Coordinates of C-alpha atoms and ligand atoms in Angstrom, one line a residue:
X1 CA 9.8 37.2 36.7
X2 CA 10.6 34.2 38.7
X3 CA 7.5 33.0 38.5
X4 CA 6.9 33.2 34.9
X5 CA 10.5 30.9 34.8
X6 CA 8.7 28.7 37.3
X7 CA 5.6 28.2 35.2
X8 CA 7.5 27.7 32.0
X9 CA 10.2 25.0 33.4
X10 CA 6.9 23.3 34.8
X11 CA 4.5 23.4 31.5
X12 CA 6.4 20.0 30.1
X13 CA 5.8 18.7 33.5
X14 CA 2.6 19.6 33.4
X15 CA 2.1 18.2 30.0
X16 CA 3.8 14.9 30.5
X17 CA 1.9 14.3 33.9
X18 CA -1.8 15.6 32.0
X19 CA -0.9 13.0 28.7
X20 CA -0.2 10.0 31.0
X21 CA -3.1 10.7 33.2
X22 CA -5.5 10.7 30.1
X23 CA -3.5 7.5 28.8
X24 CA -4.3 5.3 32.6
X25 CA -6.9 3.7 31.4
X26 CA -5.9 2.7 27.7
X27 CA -2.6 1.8 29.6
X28 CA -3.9 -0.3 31.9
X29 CA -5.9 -2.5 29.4
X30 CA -3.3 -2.7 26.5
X31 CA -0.5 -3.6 29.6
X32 CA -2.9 -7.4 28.8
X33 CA -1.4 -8.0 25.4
X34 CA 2.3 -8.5 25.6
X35 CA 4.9 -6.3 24.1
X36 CA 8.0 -4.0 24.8
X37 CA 8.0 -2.5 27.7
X38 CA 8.0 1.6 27.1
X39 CA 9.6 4.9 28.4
X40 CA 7.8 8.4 29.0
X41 CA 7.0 10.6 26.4
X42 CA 8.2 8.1 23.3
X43 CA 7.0 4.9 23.9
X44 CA 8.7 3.0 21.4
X45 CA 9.8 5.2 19.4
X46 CA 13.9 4.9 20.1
X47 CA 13.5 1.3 19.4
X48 CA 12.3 1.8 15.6
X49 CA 15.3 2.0 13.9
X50 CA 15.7 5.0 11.5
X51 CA 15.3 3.4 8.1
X52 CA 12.2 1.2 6.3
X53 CA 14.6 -1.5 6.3
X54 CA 15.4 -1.5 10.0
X55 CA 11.8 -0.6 10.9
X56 CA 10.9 -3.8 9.1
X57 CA 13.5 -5.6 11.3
X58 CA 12.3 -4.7 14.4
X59 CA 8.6 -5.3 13.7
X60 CA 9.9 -8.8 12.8
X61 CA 12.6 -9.6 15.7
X62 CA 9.1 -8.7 18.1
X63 CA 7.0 -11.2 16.0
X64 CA 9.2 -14.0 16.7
X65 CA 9.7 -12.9 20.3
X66 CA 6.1 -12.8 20.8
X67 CA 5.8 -16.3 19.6
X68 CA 4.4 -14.8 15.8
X69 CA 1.3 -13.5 17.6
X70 CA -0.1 -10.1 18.2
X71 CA 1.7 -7.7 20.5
X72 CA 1.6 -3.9 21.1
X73 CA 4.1 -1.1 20.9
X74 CA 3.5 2.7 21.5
X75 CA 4.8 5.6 19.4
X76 CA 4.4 8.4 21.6
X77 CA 0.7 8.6 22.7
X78 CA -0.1 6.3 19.6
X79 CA -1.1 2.7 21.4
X80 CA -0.8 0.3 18.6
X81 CA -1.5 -3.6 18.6
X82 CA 0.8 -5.6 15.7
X83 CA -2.4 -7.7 14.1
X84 CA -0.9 -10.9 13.2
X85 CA -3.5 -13.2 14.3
X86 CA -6.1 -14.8 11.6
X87 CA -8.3 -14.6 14.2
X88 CA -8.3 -10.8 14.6
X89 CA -8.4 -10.3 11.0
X90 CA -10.7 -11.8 10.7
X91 CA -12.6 -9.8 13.1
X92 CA -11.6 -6.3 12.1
X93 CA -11.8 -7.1 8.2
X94 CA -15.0 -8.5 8.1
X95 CA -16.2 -5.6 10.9
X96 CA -19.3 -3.1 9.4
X97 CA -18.0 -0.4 12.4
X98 CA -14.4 -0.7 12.8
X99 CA -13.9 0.8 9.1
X100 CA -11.9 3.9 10.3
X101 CA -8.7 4.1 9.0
X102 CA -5.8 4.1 11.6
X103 CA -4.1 7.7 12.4
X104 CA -1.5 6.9 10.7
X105 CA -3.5 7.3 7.6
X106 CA -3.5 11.5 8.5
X107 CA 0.2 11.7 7.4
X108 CA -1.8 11.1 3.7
X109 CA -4.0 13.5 4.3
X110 CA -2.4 16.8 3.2
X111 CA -1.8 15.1 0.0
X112 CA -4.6 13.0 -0.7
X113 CA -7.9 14.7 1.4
X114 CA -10.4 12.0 2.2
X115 CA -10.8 10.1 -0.5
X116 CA -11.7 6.2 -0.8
X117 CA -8.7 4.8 0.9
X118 CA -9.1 7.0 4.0
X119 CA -12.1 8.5 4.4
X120 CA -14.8 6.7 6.9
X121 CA -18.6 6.7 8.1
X122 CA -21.3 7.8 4.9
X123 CA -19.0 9.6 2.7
X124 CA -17.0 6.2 2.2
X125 CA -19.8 4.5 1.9
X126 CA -21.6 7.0 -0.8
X127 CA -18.2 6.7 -3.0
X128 CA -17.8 3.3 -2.4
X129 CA -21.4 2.8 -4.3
X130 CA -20.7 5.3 -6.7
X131 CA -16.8 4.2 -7.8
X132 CA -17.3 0.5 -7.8
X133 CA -19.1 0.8 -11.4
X134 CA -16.1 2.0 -12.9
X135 CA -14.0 -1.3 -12.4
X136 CA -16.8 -3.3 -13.8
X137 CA -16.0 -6.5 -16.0
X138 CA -16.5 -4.7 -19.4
X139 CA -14.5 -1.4 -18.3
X140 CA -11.3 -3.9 -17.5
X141 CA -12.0 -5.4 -20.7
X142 CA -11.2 -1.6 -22.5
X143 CA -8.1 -0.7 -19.9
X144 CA -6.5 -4.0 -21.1
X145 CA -5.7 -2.2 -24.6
X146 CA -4.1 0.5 -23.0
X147 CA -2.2 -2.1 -20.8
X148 CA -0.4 -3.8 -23.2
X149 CA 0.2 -0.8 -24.9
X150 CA 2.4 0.3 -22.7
X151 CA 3.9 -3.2 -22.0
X152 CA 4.9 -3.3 -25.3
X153 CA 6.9 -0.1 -24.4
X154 CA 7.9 -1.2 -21.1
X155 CA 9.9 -4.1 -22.9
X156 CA 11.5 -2.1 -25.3
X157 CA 12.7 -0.1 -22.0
X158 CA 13.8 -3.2 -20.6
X159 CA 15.5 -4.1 -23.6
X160 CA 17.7 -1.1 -23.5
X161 CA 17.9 -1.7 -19.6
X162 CA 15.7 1.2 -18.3
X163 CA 12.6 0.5 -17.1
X164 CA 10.7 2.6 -15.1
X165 CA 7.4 3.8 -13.7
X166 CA 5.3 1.2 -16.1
X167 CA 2.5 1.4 -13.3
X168 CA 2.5 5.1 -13.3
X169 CA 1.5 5.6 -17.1
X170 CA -0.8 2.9 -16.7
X171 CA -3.1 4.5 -14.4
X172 CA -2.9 7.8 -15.6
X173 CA -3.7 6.5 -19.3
X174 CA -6.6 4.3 -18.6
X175 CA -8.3 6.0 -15.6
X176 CA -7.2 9.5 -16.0
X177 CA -6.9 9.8 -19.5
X178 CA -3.9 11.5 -19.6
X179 CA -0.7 10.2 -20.8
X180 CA 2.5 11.5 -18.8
X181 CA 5.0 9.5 -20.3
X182 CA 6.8 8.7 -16.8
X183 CA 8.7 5.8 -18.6
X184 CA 10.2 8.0 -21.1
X185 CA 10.6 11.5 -18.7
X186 CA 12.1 9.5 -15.6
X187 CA 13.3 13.1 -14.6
X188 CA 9.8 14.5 -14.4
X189 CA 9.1 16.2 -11.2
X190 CA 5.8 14.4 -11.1
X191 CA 7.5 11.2 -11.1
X192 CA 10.1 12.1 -8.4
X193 CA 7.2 13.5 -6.4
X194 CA 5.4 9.9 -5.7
X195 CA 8.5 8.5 -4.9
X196 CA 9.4 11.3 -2.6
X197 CA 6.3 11.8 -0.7
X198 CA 5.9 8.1 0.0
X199 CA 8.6 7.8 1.6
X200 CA 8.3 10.9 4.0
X201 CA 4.8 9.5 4.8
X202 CA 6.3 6.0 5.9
X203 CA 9.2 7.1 8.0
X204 CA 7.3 10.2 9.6
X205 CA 4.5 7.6 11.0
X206 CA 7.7 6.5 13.5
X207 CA 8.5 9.7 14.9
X208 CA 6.2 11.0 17.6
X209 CA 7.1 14.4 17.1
X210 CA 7.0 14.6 13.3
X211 CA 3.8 13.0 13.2
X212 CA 2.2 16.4 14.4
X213 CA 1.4 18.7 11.4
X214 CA 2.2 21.6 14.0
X215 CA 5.8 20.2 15.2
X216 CA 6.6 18.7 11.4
X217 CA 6.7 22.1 10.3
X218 CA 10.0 22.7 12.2
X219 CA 12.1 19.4 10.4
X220 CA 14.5 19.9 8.4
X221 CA 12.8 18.1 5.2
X222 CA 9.5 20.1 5.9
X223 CA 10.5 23.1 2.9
X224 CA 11.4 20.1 0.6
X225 CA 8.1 17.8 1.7
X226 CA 5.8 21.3 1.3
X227 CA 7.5 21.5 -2.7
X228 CA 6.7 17.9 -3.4
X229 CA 3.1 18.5 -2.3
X230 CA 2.5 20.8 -4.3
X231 CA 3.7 19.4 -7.1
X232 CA 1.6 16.9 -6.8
X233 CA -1.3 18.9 -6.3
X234 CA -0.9 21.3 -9.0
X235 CA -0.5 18.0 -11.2
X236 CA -4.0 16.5 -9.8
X237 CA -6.0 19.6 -10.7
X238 CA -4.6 20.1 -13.5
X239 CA -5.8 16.5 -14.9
X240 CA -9.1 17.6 -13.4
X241 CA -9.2 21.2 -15.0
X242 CA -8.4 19.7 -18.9
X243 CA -10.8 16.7 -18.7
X244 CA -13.9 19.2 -17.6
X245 CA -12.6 21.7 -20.6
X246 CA -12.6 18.9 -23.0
X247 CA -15.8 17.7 -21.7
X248 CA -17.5 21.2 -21.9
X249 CA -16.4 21.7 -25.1
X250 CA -17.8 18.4 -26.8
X251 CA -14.8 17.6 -28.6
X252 CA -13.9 14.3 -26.7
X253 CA -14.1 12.4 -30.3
X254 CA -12.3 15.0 -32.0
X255 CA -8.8 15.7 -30.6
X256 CA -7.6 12.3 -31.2
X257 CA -4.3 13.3 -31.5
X258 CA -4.2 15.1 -27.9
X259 CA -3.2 13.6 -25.1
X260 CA -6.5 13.8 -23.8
X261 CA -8.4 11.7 -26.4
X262 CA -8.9 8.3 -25.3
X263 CA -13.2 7.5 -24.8
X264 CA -13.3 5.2 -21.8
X265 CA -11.9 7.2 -19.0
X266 CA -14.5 5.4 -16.6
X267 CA -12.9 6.5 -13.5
X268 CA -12.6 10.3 -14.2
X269 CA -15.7 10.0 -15.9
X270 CA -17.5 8.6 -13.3
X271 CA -16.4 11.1 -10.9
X272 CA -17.5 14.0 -12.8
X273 CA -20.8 12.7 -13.8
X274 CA -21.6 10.9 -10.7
X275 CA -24.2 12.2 -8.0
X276 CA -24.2 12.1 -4.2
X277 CA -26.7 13.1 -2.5
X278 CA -28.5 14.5 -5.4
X279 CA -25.5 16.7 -6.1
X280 CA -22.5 16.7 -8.4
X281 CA -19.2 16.1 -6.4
X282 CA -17.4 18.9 -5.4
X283 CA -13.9 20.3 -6.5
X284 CA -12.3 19.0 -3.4
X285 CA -14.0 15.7 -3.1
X286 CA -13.0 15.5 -6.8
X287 CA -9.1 16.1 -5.8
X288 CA -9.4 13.8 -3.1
X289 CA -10.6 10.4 -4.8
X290 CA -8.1 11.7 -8.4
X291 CA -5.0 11.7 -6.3
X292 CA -6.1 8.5 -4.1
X293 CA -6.4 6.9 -7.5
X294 CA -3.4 7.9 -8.4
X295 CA -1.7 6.8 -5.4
X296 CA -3.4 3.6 -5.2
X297 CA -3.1 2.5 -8.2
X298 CA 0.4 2.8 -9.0
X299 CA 2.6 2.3 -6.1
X300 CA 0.9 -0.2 -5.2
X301 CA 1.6 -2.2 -8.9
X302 CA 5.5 -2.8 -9.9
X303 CA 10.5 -16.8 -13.5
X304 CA 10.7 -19.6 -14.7
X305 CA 11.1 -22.8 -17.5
X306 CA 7.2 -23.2 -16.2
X307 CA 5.9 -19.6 -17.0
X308 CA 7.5 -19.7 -20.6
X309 CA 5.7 -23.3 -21.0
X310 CA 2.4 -21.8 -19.9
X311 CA 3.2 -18.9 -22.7
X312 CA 4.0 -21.6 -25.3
X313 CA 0.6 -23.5 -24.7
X314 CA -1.6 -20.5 -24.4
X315 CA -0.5 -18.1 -27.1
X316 CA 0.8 -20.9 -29.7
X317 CA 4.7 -21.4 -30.3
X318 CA 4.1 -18.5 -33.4
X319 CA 1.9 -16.4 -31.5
X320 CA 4.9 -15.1 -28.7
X321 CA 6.0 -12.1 -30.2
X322 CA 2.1 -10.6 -30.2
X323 CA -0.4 -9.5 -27.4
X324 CA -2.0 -11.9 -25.8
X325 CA -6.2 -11.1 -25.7
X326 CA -8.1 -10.7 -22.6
X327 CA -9.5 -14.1 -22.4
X328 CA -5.6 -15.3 -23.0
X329 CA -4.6 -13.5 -19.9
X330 CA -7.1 -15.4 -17.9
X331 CA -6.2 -18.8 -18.5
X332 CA -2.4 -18.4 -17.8
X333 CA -3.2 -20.1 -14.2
X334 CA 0.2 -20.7 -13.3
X335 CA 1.4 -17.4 -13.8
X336 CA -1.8 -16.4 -11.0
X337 CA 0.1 -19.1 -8.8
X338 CA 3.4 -16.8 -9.1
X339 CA 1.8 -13.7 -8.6
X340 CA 0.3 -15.4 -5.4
X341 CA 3.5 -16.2 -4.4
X342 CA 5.6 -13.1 -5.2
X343 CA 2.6 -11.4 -2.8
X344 CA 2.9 -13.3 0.0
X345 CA 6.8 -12.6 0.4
X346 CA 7.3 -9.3 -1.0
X347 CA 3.4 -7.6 -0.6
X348 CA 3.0 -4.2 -2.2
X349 CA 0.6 -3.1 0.6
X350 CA 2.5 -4.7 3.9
X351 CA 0.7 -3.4 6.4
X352 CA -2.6 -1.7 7.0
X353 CA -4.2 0.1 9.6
X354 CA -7.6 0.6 11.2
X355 CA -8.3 2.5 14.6
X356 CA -11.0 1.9 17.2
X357 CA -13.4 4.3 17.9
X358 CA -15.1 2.6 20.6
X359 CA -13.9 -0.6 23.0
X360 CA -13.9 -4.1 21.1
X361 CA -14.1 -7.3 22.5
X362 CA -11.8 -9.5 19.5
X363 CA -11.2 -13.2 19.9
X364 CA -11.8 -12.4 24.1
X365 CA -9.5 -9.3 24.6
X366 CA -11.1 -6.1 25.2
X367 CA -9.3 -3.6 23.1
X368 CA -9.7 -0.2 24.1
X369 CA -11.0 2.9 22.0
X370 CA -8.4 4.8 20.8
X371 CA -6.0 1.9 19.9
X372 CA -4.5 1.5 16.0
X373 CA -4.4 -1.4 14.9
X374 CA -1.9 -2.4 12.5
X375 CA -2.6 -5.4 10.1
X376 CA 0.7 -7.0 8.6
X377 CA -0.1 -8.5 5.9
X378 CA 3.5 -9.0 5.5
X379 CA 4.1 -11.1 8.4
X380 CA 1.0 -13.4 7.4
X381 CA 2.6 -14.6 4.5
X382 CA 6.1 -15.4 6.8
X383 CA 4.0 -17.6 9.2
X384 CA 5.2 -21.3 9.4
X385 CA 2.4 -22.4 10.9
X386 CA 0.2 -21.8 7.4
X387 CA 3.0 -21.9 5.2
X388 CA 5.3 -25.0 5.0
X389 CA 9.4 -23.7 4.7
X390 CA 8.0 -19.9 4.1
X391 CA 11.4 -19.2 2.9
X392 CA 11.3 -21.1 -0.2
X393 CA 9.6 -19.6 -3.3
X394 CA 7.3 -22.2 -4.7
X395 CA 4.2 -20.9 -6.4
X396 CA 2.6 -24.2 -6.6
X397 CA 2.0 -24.3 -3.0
X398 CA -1.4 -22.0 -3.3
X399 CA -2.7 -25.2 -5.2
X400 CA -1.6 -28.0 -2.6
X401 CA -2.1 -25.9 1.2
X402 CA -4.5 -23.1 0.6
X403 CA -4.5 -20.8 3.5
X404 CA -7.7 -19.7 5.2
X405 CA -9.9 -17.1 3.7
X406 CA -8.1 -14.5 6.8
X407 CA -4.3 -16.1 6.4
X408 CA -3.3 -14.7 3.2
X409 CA -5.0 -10.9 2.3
X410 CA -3.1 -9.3 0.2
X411 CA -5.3 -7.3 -1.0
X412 CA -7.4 -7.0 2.6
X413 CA -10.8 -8.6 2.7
X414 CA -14.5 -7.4 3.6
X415 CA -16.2 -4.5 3.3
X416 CA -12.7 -2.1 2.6
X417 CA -10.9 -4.5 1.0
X418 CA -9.1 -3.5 -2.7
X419 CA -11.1 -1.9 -5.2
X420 CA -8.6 -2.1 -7.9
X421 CA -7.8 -5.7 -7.3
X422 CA -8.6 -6.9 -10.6
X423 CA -7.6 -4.2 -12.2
X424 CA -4.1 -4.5 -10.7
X425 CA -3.7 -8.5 -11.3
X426 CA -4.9 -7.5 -14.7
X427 CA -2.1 -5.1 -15.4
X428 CA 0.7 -7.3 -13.6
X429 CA -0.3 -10.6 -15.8
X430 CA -0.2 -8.7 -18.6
X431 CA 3.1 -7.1 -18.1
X432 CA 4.3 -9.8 -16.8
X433 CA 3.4 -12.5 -19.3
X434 CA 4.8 -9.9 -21.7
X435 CA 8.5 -10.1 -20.0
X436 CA 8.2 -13.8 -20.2
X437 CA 7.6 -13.9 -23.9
X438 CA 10.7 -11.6 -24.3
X439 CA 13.1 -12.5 -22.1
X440 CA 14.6 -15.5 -20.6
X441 CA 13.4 -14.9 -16.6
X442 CA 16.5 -16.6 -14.5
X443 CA 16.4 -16.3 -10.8
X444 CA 18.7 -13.4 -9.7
X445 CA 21.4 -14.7 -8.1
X446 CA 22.4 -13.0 -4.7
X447 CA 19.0 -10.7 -4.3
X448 CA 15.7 -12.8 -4.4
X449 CA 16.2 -16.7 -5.0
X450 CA 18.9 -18.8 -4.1
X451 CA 19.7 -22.0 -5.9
X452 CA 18.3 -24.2 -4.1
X453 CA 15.2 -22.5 -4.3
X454 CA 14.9 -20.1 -0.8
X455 CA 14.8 -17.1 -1.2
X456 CA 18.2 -15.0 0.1
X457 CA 17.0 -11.7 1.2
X458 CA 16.8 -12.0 5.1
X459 CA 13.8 -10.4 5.4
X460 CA 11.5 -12.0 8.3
X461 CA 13.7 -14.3 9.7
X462 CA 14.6 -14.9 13.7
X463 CA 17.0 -12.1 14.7
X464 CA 19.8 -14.5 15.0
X465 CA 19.3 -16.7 12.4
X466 CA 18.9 -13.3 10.0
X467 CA 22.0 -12.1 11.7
X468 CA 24.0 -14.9 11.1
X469 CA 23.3 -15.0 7.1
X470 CA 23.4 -11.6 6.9
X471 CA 27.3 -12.1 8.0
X472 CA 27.3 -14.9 5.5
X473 CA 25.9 -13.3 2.4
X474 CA 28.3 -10.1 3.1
X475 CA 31.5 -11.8 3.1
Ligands
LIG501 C1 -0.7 -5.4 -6.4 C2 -1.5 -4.3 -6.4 C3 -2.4 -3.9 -5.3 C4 -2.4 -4.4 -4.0 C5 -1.6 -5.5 -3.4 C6 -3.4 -3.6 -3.3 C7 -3.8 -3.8 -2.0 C8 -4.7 -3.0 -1.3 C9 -5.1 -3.2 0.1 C10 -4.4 -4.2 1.0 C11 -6.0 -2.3 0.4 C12 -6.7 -2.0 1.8 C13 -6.1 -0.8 2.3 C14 -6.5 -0.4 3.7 O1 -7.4 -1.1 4.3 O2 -6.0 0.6 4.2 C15 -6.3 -1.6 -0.8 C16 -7.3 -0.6 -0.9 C17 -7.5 0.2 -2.0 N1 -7.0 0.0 -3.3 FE1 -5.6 -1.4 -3.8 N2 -4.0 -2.7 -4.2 C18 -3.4 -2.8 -5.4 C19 -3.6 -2.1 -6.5 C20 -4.6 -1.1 -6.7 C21 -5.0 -0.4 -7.9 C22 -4.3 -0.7 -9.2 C23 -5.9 0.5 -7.6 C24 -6.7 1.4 -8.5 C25 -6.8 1.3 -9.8 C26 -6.2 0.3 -6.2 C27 -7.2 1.1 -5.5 C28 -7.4 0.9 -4.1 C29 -8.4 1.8 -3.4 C30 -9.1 3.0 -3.9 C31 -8.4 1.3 -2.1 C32 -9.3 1.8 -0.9 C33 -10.6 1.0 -0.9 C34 -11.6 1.4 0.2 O3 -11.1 1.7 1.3 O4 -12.8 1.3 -0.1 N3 -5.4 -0.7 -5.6 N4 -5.5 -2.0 -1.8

């Protein structure tokens, strides 16, 4: 009896002692780069915060303490250096080996298998090769159609002040081929679902415990987060199921009334007709890159006297109230300037994260195998030292100081950089523009730009100086 008591007060002993032995050596080398200092068992962890908002703050109060350089933090057992440095990027993007995705990226994997954004090693390669067809020059040219189809009701959303989940239909109509109608059925499970499951991803990545399949089971929003998965899986294979019925049945031409009518569903298309290794993709590799796709491409997605100018001159005073044509879109150049600059504050895809499998030597530091490394892209575009007065929101900046090719990625760089990205700067000029031509774009007045042109939101500022107009814009 006693000593089963014995042996089951000492197995957390045991485990603590065995964990931190393993960790000596990773320890020892990551103790070079500076950083927090740690306690057992969590690391970090009870520093995080406990929403996205004051996660954010925290990564950004150590930036500026670490003089807006790389540092490292631990989550647990997860050692992770903060990648801010243009060196390092461009080390790791440009890297042929250190393609791995970071562990973080396992949260996804329930949901979204191994498809392109997280997979590694041959199989990313092989779908890599085989998916970059479908976002070819010509296939844009067709999705554009479809694009400004659903601007068109985007805007007369927006007119009656309700607009919603435009990115959504977008890539379910032109790469799917299947029309969901999230704009007008904001209720839909489906809808709620991406929202839902992003979010648990994000904040789960912070919690040591909750980051273990095995030990997430236990939280309390684990019934909730098993629903939403499914939801979303049933939804995948379900797009999956219909496209190979109307496919086997020859009637792609006919139905054109169905939802399931449209010709150029590259994407979908591809997958099902595409070979690797001499064989046709299975169900679960099909699953895998579908609800990547679907993830990718839409959460990823979402003013001025100048922009309306730029409308007048390239569409013709007369021609406002139409769609503008695919070679329109591509000559509104300051519009790309404001794109450019509404990336490098607010960036859909902030941070990203790649994991060493061996020991690298970057810019003279040996960083040890097993390491994540996180890349924020967010703090890049915060960093004084490439951008003059960050704060202020002036797109013509990207034509006077253009960063270097590793000090602005907002959509990565190298060998795993975006797939999608023309296809999403395709879909945000044209939705875009579209507002423009509608609507008179003023700067909103307490959330994103002040008058005298900085922005107001506090985000990646000095604590201090962020706690100070924090005070100031509350009162
Ligand atoms: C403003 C919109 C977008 C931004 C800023 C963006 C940004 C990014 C970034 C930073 C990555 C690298 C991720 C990583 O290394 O973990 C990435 C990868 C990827 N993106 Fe996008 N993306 C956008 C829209 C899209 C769209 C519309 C699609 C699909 C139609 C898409 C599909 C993908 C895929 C599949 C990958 C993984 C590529 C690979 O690993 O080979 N993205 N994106």
């Amino acid at each position: 009896m006693w000593t089963v008591l014995c042996a089951f007060l000492a197995l957390p002993l045991f485990l603590v002692t065995y964990f931190e032995f393993g960790l000596l050596r990773r320890k020892r080398m990551l103790n070079k780069f500076q950083g927090p200092s740690m306690l057992p068992l969590v690391g970090n962890a009870h520093q995080m915060g406990k929403t996205p908002t004051e996660i954010l703050n925290r990564f950004f109060g150590w930036w500026h303490e670490y003089g807006k350089d790389n540092f490292r933090y631990w989550i647990g057992y997860h050692s992770n250096i903060m990648v801010t440095s243009p060196k390092y990027m461009e080390f790791i993007l440009s890297s042929q080996t250190l393609i791995s995705k970071s562990d973080v990226y396992d949260l996804t994997h329930p949901w979204l298998g191994l498809g392109l954004l997280t997979s590694t090693g041959s199989k990313w390669h092989k779908h890599r090769k085989m998916i970059t067809p479908a976002f070819h020059f010509n296939i844009l040219r067709d999705f554009h159609e479809v694009m400004n189809e659903n601007s068109t009701k985007f805007i007369d959303q927006l007119k009656k002040e309700e607009a919603h989940y435009l990115t959504l239909d977008v890539i379910c109509d032109t790469a799917m081929g299947v029309s969901i109608n999230a704009m007008e059925n904001r209720s839909s499970s489906v809808v709620q679902a991406f929202k839902d499951i992003t979010y648990t991803i994000k904040m789960r990545a912070f919690s040591p415990w909750k980051r273990n399949e095995y030990l997430f089971r236990f939280a309390p929003e684990y019934p909730e987060y098993s629903k939403t998965l499914k939801t979303l899986q049933d939804f995948t294979n379900q797009i999956i199921a219909k496209r190979i019925e109307v496919r086997k049945s020859g009637l792609e031409d006919d139905i054109k009334a169905d939802e399931f009518s449209r010709k150029k569903m590259a994407f979908l298309d591809t997958l099902l007709s595409s070979t690797v290794d001499g064989r046709l993709l299975t169900s679960q590799e099909l699953y895998e890159e579908v609800s990547t796709f679907m993830f990718e491409g839409h959460d990823t997605t979402t003013s001025g006297e100048k922009l309306f100018k730029e409308q007048c001159d390239v569409m013709g005073a007369s021609g406002l109230g139409r769609d503008a044509t695919f070679q329109e879109i591509s000559t509104m150049k300051h519009l790309d300037l404001f794109i450019k600059e509404a990336q490098r504050l607010y960036p859909s895809v902030p941070f990203i994260g790649r994991f060493t499998e061996k020991d690298y030597v970057i810019d003279g530091d040996i960083v040890p195998k097993g390491t994540t490394l996180n890349l924020g892209l967010l703090m890049l575009g915060y960093n004084d030292r490439v951008f003059k007065d960050p704060h202020k929101f002036q797109p013509e900046r990207f034509d006077r100081e253009k960063p270097g090719p590793f000090e602005y990625v907002p959509f990565s760089a190298g060998p795993r950089n975006c797939i999608g990205q023309k296809f999403a700067l395709l879909e945000i000029k044209t939705v875009v523009s579209k507002i423009i031509r509608n609507f008179e774009v003023l700067p909103a007045l307490d959330e994103l730009v002040s008058k005298d042109g900085y922005i107001s939101t506090t985000l990646g500022l000095p604590p201090e100086e962020k706690k100070s107009l924090d005070a100031h814009i509350h009162k």
